[in-house]
PDB file of C-alpha atoms in Angstrom:
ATOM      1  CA  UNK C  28      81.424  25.771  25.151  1.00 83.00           C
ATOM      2  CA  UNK C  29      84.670  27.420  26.144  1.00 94.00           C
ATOM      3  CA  UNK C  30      85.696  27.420  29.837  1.00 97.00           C
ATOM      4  CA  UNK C  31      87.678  30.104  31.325  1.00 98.00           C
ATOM      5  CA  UNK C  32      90.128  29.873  34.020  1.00 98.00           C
ATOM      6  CA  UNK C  33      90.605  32.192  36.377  1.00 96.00           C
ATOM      7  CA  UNK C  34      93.751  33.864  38.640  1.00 98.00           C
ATOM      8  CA  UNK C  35      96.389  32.675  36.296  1.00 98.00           C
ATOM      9  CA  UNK C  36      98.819  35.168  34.630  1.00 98.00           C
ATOM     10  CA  UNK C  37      97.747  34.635  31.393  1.00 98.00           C
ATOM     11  CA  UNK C  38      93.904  34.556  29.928  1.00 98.00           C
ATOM     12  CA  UNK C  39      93.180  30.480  29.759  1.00 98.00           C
ATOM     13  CA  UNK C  40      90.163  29.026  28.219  1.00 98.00           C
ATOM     14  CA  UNK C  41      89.437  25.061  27.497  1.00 98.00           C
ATOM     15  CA  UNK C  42      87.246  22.851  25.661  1.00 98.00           C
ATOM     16  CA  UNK C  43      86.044  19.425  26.404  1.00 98.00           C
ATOM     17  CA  UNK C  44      86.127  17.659  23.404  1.00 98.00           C
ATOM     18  CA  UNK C  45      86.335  14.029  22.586  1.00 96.00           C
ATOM     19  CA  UNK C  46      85.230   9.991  23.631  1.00 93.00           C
ATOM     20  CA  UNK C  47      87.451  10.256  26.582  1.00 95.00           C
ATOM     21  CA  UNK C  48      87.025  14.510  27.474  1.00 97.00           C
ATOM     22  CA  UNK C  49      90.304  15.861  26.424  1.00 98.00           C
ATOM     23  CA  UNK C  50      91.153  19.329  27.852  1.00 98.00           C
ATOM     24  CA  UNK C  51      91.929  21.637  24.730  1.00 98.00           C
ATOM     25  CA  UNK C  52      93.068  24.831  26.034  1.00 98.00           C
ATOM     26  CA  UNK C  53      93.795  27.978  24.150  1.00 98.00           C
ATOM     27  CA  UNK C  54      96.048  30.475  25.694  1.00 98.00           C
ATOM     28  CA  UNK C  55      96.129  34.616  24.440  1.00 98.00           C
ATOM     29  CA  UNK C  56      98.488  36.837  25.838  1.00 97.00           C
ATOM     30  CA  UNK C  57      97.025  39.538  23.734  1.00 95.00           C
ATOM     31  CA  UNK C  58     100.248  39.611  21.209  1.00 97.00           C
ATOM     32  CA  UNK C  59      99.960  35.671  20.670  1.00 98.00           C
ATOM     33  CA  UNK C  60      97.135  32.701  20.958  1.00 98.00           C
ATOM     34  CA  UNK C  61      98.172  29.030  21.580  1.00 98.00           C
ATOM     35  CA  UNK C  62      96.386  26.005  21.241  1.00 99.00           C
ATOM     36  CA  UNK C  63      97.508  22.983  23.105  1.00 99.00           C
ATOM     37  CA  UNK C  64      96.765  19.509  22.637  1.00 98.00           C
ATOM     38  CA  UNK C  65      93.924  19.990  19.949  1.00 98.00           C
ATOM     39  CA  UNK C  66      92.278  16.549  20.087  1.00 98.00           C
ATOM     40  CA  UNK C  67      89.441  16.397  17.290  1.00 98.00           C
ATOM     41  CA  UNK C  68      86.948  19.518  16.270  1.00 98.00           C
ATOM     42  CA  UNK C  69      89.088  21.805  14.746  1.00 98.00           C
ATOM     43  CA  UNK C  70      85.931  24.243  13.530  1.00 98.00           C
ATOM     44  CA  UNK C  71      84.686  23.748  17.454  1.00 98.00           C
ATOM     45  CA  UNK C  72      88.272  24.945  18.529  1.00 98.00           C
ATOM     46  CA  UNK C  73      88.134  27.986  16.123  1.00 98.00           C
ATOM     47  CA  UNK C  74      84.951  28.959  17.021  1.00 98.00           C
ATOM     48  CA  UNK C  75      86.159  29.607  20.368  1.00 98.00           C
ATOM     49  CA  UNK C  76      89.286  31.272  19.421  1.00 98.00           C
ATOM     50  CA  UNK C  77      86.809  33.284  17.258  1.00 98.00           C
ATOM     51  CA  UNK C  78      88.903  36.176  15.933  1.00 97.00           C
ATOM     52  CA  UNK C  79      92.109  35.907  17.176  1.00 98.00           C
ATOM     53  CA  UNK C  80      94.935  34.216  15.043  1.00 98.00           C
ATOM     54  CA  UNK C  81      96.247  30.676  16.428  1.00 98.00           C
ATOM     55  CA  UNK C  82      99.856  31.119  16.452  1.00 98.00           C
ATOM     56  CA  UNK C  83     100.884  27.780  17.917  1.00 98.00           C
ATOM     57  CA  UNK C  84      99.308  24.687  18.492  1.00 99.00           C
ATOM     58  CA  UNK C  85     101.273  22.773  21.447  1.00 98.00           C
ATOM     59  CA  UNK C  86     101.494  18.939  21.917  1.00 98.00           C
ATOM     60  CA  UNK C  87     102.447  18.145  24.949  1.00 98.00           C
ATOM     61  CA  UNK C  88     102.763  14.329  23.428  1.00 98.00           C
ATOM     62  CA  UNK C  89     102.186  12.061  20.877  1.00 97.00           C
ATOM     63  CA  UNK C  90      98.654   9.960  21.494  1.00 95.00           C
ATOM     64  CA  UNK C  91      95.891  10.134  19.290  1.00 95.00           C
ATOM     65  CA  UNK C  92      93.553  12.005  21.432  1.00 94.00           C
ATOM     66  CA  UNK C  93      95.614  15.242  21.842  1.00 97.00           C
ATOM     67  CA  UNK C  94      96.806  15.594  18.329  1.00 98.00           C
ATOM     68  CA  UNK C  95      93.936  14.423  15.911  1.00 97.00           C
ATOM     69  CA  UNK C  96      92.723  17.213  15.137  1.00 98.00           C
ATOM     70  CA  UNK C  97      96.409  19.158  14.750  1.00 98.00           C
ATOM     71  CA  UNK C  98      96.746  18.602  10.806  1.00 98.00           C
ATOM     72  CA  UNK C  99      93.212  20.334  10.052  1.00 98.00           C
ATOM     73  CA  UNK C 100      93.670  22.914  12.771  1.00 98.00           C
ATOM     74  CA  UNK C 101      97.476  23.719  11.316  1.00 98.00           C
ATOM     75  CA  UNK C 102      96.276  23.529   7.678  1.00 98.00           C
ATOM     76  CA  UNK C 103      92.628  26.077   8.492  1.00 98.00           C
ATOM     77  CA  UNK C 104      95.566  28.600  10.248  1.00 98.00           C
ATOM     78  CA  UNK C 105      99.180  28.561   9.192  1.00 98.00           C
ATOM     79  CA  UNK C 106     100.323  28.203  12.926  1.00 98.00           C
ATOM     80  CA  UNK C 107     103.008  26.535  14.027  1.00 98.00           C
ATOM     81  CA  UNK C 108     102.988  22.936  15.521  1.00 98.00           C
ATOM     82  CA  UNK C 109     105.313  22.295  17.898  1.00 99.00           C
ATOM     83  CA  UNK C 110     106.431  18.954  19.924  1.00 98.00           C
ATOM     84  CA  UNK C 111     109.334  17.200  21.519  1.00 98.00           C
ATOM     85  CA  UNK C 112     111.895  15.802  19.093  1.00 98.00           C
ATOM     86  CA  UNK C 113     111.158  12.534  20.792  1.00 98.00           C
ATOM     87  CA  UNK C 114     107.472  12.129  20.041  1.00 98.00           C
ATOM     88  CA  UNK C 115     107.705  13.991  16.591  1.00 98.00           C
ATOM     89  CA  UNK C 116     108.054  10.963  14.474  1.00 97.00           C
ATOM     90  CA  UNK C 117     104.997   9.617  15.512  1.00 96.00           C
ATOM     91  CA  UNK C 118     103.091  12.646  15.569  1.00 97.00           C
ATOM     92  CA  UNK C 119     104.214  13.157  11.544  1.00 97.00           C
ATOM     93  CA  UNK C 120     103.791   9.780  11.004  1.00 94.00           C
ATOM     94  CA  UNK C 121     107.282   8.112  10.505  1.00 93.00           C
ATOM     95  CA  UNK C 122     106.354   6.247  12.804  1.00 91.00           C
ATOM     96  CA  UNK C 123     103.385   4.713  14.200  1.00 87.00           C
ATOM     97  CA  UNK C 124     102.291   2.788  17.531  1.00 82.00           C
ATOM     98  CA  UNK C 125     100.479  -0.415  17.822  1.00 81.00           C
ATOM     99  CA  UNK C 126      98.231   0.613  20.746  1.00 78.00           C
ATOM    100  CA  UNK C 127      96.928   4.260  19.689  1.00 80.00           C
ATOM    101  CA  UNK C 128      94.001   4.989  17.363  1.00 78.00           C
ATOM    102  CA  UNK C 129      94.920   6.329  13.844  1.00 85.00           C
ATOM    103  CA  UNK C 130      95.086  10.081  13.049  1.00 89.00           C
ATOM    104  CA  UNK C 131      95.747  12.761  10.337  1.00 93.00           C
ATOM    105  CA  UNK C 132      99.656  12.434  10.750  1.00 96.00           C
ATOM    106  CA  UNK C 133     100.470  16.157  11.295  1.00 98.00           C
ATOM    107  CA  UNK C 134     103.986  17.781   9.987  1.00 98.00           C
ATOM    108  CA  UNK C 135     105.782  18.825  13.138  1.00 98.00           C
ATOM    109  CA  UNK C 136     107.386  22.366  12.614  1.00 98.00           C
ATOM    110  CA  UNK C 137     109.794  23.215  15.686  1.00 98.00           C
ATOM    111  CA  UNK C 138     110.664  20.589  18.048  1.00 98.00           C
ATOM    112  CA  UNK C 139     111.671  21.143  21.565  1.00 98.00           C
ATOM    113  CA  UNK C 140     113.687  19.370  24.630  1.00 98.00           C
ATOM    114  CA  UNK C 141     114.479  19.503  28.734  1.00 98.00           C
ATOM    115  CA  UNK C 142     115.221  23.335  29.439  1.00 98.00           C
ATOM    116  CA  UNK C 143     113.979  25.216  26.093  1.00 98.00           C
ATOM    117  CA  UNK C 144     112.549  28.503  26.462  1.00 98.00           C
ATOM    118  CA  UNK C 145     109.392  28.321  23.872  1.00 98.00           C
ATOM    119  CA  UNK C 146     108.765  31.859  22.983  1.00 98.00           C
ATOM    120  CA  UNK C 147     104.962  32.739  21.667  1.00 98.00           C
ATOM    121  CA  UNK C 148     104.262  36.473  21.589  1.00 97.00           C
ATOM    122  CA  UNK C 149     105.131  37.528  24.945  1.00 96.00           C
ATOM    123  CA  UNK C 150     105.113  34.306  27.236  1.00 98.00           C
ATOM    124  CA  UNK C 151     108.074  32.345  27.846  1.00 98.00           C
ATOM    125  CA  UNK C 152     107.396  28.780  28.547  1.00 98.00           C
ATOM    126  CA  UNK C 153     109.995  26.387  30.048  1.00 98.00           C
ATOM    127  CA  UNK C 154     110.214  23.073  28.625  1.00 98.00           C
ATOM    128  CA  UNK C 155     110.488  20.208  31.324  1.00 98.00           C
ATOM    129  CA  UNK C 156     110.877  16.675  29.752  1.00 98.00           C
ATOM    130  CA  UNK C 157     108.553  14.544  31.561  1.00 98.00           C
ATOM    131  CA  UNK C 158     108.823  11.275  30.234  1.00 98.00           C
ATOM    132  CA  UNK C 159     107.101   8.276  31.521  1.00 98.00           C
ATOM    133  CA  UNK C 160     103.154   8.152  29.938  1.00 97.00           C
ATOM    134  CA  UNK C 161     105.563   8.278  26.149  1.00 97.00           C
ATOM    135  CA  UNK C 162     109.006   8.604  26.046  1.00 97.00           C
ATOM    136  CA  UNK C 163     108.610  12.717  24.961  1.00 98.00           C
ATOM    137  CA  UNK C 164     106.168  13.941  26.811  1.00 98.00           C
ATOM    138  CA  UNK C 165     106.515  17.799  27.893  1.00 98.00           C
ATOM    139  CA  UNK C 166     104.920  19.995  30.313  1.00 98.00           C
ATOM    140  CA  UNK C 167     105.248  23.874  30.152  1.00 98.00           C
ATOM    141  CA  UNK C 168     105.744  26.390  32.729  1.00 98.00           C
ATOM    142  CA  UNK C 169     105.119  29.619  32.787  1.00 98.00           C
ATOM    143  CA  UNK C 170     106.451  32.032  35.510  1.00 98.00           C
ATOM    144  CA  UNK C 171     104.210  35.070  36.383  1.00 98.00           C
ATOM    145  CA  UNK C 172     106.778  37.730  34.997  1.00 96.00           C
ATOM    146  CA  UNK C 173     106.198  36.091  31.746  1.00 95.00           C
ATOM    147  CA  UNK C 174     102.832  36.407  31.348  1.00 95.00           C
ATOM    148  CA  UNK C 175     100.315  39.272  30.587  1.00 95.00           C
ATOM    149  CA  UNK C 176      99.208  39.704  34.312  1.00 96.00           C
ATOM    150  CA  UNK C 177     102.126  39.456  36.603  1.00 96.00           C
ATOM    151  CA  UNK C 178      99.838  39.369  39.645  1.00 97.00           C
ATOM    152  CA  UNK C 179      98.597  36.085  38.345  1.00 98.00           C
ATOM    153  CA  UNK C 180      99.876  32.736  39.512  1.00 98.00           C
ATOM    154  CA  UNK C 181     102.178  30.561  37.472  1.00 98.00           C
ATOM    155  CA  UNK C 182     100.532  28.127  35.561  1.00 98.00           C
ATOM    156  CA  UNK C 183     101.476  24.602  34.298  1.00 99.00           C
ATOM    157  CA  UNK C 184     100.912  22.652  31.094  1.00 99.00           C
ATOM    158  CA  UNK C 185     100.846  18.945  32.349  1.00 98.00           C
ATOM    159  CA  UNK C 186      99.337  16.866  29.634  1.00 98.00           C
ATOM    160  CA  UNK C 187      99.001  13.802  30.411  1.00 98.00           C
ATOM    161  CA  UNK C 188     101.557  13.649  33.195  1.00 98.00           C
ATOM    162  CA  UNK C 189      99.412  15.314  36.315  1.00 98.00           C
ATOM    163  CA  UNK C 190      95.803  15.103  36.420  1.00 98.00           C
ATOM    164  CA  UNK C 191      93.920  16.130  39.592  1.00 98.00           C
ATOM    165  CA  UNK C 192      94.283  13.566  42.134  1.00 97.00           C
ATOM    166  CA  UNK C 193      96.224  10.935  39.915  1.00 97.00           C
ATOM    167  CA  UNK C 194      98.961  10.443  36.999  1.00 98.00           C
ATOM    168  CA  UNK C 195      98.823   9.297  33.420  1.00 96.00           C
ATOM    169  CA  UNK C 196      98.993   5.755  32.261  1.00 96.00           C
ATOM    170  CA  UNK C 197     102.210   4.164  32.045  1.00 94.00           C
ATOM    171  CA  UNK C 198     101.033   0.942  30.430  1.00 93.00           C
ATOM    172  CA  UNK C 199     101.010   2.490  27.051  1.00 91.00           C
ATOM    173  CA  UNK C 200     103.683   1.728  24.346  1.00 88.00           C
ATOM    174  CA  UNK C 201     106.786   3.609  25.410  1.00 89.00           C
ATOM    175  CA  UNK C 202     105.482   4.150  29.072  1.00 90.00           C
ATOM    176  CA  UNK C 203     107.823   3.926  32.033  1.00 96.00           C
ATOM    177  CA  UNK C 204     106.468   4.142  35.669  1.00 97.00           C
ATOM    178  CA  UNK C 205     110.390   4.594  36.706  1.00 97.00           C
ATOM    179  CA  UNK C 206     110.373   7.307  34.265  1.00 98.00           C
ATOM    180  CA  UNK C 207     106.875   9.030  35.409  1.00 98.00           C
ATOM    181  CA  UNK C 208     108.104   9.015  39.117  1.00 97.00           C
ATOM    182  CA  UNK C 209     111.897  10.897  38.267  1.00 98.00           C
ATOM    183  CA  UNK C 210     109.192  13.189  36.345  1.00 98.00           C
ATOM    184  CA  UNK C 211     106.951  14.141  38.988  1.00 98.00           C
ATOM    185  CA  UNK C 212     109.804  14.786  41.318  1.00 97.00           C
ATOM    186  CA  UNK C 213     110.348  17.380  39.069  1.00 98.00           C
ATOM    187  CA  UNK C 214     106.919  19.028  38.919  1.00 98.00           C
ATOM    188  CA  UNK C 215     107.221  18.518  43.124  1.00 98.00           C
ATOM    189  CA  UNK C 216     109.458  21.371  42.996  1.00 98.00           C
ATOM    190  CA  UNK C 217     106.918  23.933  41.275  1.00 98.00           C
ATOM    191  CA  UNK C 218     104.976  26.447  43.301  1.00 98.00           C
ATOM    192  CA  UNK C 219     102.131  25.592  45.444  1.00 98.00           C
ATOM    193  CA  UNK C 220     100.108  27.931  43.826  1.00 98.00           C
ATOM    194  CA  UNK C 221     101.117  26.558  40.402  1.00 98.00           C
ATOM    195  CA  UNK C 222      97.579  26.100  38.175  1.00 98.00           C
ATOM    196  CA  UNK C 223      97.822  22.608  36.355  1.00 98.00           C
ATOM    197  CA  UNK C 224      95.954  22.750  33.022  1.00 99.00           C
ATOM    198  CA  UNK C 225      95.676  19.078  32.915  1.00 98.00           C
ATOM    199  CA  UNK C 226      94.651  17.106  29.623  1.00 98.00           C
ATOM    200  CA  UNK C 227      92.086  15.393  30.853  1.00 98.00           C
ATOM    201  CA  UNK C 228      89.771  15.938  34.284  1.00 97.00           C
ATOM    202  CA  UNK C 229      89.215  18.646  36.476  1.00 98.00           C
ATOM    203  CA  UNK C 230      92.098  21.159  37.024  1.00 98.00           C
ATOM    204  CA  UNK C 231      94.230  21.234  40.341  1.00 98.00           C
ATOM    205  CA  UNK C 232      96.811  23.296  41.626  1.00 98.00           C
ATOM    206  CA  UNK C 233     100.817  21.870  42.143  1.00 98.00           C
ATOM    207  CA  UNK C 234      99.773  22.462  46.262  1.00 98.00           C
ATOM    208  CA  UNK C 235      97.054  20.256  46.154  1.00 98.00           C
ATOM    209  CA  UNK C 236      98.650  17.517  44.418  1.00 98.00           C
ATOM    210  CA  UNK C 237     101.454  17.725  47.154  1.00 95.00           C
ATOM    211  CA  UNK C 238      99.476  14.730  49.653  1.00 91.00           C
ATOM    212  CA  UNK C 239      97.675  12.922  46.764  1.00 94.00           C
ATOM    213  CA  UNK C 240      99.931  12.378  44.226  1.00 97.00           C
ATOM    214  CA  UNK C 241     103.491  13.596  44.628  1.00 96.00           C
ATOM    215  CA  UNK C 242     103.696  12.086  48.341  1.00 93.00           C
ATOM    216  CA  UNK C 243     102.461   8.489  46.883  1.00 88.00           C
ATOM    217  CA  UNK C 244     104.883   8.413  43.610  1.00 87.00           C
ATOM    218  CA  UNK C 245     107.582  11.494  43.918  1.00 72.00           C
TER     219      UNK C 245
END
């Protein structure tokens, strides 16, 4: 069952899919369709995307649980996977960690870093390097004039940087709690009314997470 989310300035929907409920959310701006962070299902995930083409599939970083299902997804579509340069080799499989589940190693088609504009149909998404749960992690941001309702309020990829009322794991391979606390100084500086599209948990807003989160660790 797809979720939608409302007041943002693009059309969001998300799936709960998984052993540990990973978001999956597919984003339509009417000329393009995203999916980010497919984690397993990829006939689930179509089904909700139903007739529209997936142009993209987003990983906000490299873990098992938001990119299993990325190979099938990318080979059922023809759409474009994209990921930090810094997590790609273990998303393709060049490399591999000791402390993640195995997955379908998935070829990595454009890579992005800190301050890329990541253009799919209409929206412009900033890239902000937010190291710290792996060493590439990336959120996206996407300012109202760059999305199909300009009215709407900005809305935030976070991954597995910001979840409502808490941060992602730094104790990982490759995490860095020195790293996750320069990062979410620099989601701090995001709109209040900023909708976080989290990867896991309920969403939250960058307002919200002002007294329970950034006041503890940014």
């Amino acid at each position: 069952m797809a979720y939608k989310v409302k007041g943002g300035c693009v059309p969001i929907e998300f799936l709960v899919l998984g052993m540990i409920e990973n978001n999956v959310f597919i984003v339509s701006d009417g000329e393009a369709t995203m999916v980010v962070d497919p984690s397993c299902k990829a006939d689930e995930i179509l089904k909700a995307v139903g007739d529209r083409k997936v142009d993209a599939i987003v990983l906000t970083h490299r873990h098992s649980d938001h990119v299993g299902a990325a190979k099938e997804l990318r080979d059922k579509t023809g759409a474009t996977v994209i990921a930090s340069a810094i997590d790609a080799p273990w998303i393709t499989g060049e490399k591999r960690a000791r402390d993640d589940m195995r997955f379908d190693p998935c070829p990595v088609d454009h890579t992005v870093a800190d301050g890329d504009i990541l253009k799919i149909g209409n929206m412009a998404w900033k890239v902000i390097a937010t190291p710290g749960h792996t060493p590439g992690g990336i959120c996206l941001f996407l300012d109202p004039q760059f999305g199909s309702n300009p009215a709407g309020d900005p809305v935030l990829v976070s991954g597995d940087t910001l979840f409502c009322g808490s941060i992602g794991r730094v104790d990982f391979e490759g995490g860095d709690m020195k790293a996750m606390r320069k990062s979410l100084k620099r989601l701090a500086v995001l709109p209040d009314e900023t909708i976080v599209l989290p990867g896991h948990n309920d969403l939250t807003k960058i307002g919200d997470e002002r007294r329970r989160v950034f006041a503890f660790y940014a």
